[in-house]
Short mmCIF file of N, CA and C in Angstrom, two decimals:
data_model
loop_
_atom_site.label_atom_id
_atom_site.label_comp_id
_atom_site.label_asym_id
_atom_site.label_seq_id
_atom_site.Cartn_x
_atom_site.Cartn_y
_atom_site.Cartn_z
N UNK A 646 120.61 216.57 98.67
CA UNK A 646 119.46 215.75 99.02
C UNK A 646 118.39 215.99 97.95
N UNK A 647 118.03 214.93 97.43
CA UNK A 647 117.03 215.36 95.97
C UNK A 647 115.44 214.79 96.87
N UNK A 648 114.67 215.14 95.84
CA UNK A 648 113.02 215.70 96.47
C UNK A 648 112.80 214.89 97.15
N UNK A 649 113.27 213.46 96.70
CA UNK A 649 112.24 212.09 96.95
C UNK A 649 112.99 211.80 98.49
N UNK A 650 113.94 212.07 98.30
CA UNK A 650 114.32 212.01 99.84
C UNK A 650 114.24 212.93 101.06
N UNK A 651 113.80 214.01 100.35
CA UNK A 651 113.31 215.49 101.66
C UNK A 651 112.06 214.87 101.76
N UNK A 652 111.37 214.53 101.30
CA UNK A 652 109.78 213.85 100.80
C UNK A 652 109.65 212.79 102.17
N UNK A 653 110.62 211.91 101.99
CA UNK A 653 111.02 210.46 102.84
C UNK A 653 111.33 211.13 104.36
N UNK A 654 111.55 212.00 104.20
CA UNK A 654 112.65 212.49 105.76
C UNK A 654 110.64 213.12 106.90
N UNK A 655 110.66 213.97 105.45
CA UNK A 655 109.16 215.06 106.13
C UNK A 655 108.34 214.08 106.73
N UNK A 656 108.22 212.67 105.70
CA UNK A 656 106.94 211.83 105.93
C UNK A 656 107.46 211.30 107.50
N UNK A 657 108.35 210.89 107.42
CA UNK A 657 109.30 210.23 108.64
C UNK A 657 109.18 211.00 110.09
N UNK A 658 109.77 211.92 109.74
CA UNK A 658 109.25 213.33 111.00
C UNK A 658 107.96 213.16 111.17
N UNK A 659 106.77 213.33 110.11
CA UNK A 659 105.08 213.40 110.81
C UNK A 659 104.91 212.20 111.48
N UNK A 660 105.64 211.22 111.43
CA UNK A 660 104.81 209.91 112.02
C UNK A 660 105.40 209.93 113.39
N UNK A 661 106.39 210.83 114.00
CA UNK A 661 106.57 211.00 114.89
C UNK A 661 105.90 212.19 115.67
N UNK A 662 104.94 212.54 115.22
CA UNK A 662 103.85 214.13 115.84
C UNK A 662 102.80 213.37 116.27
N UNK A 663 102.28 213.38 117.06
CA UNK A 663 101.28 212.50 117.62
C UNK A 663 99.91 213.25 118.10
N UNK A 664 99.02 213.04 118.40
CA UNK A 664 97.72 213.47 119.26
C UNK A 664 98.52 212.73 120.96
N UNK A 665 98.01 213.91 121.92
CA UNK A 665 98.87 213.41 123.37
C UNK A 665 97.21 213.56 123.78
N UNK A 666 97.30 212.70 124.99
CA UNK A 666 96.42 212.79 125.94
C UNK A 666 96.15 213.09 127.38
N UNK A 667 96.35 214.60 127.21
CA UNK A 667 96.68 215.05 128.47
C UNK A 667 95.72 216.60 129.09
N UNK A 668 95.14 215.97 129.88
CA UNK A 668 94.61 217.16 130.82
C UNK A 668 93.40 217.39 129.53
N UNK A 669 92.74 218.46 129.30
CA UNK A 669 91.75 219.05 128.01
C UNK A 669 91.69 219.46 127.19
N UNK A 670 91.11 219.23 126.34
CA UNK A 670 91.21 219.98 124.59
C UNK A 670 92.81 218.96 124.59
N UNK A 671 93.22 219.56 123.13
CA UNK A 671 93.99 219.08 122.32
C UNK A 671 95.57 219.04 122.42
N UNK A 672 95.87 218.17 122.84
CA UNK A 672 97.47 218.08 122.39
C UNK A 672 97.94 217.67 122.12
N UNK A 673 99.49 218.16 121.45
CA UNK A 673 100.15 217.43 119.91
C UNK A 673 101.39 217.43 120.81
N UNK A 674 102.11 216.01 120.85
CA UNK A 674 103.52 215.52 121.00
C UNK A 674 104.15 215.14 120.15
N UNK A 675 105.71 215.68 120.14
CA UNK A 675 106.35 215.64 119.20
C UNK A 675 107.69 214.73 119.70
N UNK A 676 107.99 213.34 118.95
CA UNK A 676 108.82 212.64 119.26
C UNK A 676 110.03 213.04 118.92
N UNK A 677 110.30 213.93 119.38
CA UNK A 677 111.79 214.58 118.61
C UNK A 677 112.99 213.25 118.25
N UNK A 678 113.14 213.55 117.21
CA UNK A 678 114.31 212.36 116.93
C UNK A 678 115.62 213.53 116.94
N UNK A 679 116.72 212.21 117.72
CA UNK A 679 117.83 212.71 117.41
C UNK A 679 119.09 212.02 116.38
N UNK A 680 120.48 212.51 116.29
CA UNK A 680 121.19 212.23 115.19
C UNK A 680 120.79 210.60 115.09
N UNK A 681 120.81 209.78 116.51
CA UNK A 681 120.24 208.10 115.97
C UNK A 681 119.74 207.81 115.57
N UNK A 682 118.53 208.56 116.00
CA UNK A 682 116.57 208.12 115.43
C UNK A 682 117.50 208.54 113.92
N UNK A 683 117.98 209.33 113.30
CA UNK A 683 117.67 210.06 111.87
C UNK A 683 118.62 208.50 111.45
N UNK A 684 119.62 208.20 112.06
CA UNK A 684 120.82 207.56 111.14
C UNK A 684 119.63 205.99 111.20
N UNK A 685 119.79 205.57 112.22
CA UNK A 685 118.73 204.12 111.96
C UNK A 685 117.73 204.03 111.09
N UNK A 686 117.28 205.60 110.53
CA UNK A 686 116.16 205.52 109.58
C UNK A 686 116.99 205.82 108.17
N UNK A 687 118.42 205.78 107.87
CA UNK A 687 119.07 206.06 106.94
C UNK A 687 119.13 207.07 105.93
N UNK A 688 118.82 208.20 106.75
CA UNK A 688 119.12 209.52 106.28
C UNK A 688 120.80 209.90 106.44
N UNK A 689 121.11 210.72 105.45
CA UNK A 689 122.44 210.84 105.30
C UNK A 689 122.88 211.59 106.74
N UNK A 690 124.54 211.21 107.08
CA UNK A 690 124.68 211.61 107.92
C UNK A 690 124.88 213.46 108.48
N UNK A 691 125.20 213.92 107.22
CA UNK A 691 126.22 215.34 107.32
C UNK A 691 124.69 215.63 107.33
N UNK A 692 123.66 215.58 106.48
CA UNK A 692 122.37 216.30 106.33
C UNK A 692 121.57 216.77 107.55
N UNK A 693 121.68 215.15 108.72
CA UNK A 693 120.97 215.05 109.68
C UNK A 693 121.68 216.02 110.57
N UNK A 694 123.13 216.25 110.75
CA UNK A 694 123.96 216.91 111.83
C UNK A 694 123.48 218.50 110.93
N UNK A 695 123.41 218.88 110.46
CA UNK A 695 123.17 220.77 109.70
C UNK A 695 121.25 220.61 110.16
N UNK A 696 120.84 219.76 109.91
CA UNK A 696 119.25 220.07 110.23
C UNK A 696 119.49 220.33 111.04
N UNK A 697 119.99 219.39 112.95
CA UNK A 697 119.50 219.34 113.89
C UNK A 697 119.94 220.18 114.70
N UNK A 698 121.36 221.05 114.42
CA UNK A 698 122.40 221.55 114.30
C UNK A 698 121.25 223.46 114.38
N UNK A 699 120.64 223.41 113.13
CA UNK A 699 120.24 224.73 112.59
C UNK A 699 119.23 225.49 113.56
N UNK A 700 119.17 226.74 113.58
CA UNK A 700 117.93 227.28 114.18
C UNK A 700 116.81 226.68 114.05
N UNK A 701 116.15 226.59 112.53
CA UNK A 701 114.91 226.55 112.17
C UNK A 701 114.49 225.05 113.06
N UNK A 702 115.61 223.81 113.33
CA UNK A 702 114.99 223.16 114.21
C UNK A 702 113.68 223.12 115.21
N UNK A 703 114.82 223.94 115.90
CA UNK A 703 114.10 224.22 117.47
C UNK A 703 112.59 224.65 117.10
N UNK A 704 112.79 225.98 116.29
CA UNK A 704 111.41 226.56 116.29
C UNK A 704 110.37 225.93 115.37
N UNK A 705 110.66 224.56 114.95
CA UNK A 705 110.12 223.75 114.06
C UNK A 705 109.11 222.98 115.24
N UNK A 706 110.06 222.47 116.29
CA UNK A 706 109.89 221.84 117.56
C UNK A 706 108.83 222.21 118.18
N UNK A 707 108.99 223.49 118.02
CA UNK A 707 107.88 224.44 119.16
C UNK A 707 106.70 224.93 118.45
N UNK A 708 106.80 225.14 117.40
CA UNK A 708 105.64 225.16 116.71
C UNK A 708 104.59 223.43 116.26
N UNK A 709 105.53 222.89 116.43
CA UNK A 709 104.29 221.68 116.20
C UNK A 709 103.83 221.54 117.37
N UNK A 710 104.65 221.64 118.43
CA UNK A 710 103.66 221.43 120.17
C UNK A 710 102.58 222.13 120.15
N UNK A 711 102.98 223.80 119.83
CA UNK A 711 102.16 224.87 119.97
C UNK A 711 100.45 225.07 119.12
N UNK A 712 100.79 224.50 117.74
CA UNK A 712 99.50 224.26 117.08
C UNK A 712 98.74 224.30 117.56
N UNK A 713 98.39 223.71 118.22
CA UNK A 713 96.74 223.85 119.11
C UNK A 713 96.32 225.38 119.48
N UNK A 714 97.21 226.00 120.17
CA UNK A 714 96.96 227.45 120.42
C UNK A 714 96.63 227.60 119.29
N UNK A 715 96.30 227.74 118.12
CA UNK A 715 96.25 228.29 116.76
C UNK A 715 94.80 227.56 116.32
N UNK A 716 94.17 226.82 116.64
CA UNK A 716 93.25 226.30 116.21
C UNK A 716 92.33 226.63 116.55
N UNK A 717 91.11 227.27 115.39
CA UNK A 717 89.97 227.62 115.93
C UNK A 717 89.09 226.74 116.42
N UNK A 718 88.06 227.44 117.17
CA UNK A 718 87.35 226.65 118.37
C UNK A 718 86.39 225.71 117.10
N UNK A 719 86.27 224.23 117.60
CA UNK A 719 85.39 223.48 116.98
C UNK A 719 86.01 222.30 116.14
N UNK A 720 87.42 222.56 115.98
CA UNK A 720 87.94 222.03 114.93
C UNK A 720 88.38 220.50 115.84
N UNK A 721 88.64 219.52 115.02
CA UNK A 721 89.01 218.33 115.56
C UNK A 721 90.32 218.37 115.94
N UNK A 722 90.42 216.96 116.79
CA UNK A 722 91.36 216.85 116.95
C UNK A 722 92.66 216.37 115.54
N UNK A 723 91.56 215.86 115.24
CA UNK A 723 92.55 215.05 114.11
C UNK A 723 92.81 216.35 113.17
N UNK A 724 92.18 217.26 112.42
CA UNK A 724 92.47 218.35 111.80
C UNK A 724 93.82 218.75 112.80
N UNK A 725 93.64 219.22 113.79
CA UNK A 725 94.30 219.53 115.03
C UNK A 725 95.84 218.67 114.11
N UNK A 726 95.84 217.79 114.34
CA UNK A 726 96.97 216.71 114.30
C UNK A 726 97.32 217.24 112.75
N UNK A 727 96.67 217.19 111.61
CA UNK A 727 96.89 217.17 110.51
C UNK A 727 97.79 219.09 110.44
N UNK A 728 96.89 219.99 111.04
CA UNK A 728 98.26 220.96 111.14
C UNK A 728 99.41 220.90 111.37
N UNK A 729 99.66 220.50 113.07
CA UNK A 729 100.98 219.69 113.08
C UNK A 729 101.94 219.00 112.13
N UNK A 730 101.05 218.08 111.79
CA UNK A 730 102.22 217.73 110.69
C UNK A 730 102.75 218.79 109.50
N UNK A 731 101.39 219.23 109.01
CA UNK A 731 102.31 220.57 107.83
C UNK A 731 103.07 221.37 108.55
N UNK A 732 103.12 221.22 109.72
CA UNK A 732 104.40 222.35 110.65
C UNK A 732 105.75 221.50 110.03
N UNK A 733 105.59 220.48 109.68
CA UNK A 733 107.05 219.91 109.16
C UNK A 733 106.92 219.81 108.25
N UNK A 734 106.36 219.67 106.85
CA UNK A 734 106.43 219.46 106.31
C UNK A 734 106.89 221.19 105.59
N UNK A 735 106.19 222.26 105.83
CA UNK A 735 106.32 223.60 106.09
C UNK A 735 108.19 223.65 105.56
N UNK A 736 108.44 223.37 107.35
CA UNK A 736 109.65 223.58 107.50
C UNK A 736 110.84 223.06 107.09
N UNK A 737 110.59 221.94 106.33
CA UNK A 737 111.57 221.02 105.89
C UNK A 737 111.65 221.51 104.64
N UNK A 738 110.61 221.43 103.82
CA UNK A 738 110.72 222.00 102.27
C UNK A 738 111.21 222.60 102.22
N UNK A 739 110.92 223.73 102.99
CA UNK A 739 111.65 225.03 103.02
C UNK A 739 112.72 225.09 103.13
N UNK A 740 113.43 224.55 103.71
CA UNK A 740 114.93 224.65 104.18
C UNK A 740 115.49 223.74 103.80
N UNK A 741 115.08 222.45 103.22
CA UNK A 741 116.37 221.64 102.36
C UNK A 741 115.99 221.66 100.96
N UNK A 742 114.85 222.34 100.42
CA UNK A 742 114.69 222.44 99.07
C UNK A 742 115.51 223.73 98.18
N UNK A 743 116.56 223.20 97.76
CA UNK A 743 117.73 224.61 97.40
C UNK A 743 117.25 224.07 95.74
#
C-alpha cells in the first residue's frame, strides 16, 4: 500500500468520527466500518481483512470514543473532534507505513 493510499484510507476513516450528541460535555462516535464499508470505498481487499483482523484495530476503536476523557477542561468541541481524528490518523501511519 503506497502513501497516497494509507493517506486516502486515514482521510476516509476520519469522516467517519463524528461529534455525538448525547447526555453532556463532549462526545465522539465512531462509525466503525466493516470489510464492506472498506471494499465499497475501494480499498484493497487482503489490506482491509489484516487491518480489521489486527489488534491495533480495536484499540484504535476505543481510543477515538475515549478522547474526550483526555481533554482538558475548556477546550472545544470541535478541537475535541479534531483529536479524534489524529487517533487515526496516529494509528494507521503507524501500522501500514513499512
Amino acid at each position: 500500500m503506497d502513501s497516497d493510499e494509507i493517506k486516502r484510507m486515514y482521510e476516509w476513516i476520519q469522516g467517519r468520527v463524528m461529534l455525538a450528541h448525547e447526555g453532556d460535555g463532549v462526545t465522539i462516535s465512531f462509525d466503525e466500518p466493516n470489510a464492506n464499508d472498506f471494499a465499497g470505498a475501494g480499498f484493497d481487499p487482503e489490506v482491509v481483512k489484516l487491518t480489521l483482523a489486527s489488534d491495533w484495530w480495536a484499540e484504535m476503536a476505543t481510543d477515538i470514543v475515549e478522547t474526550p476523557d483526555y481533554a482538558e477542561p475548556g477546550e472545544s468541541p470541535e478541537q475535541i473532534l479534531g483529536y479524534a481524528r489524529d487517533v487515526v490518523v496516529e494509528y494507521v501511519r503507524k501500522r501500514l507505513f513499512t
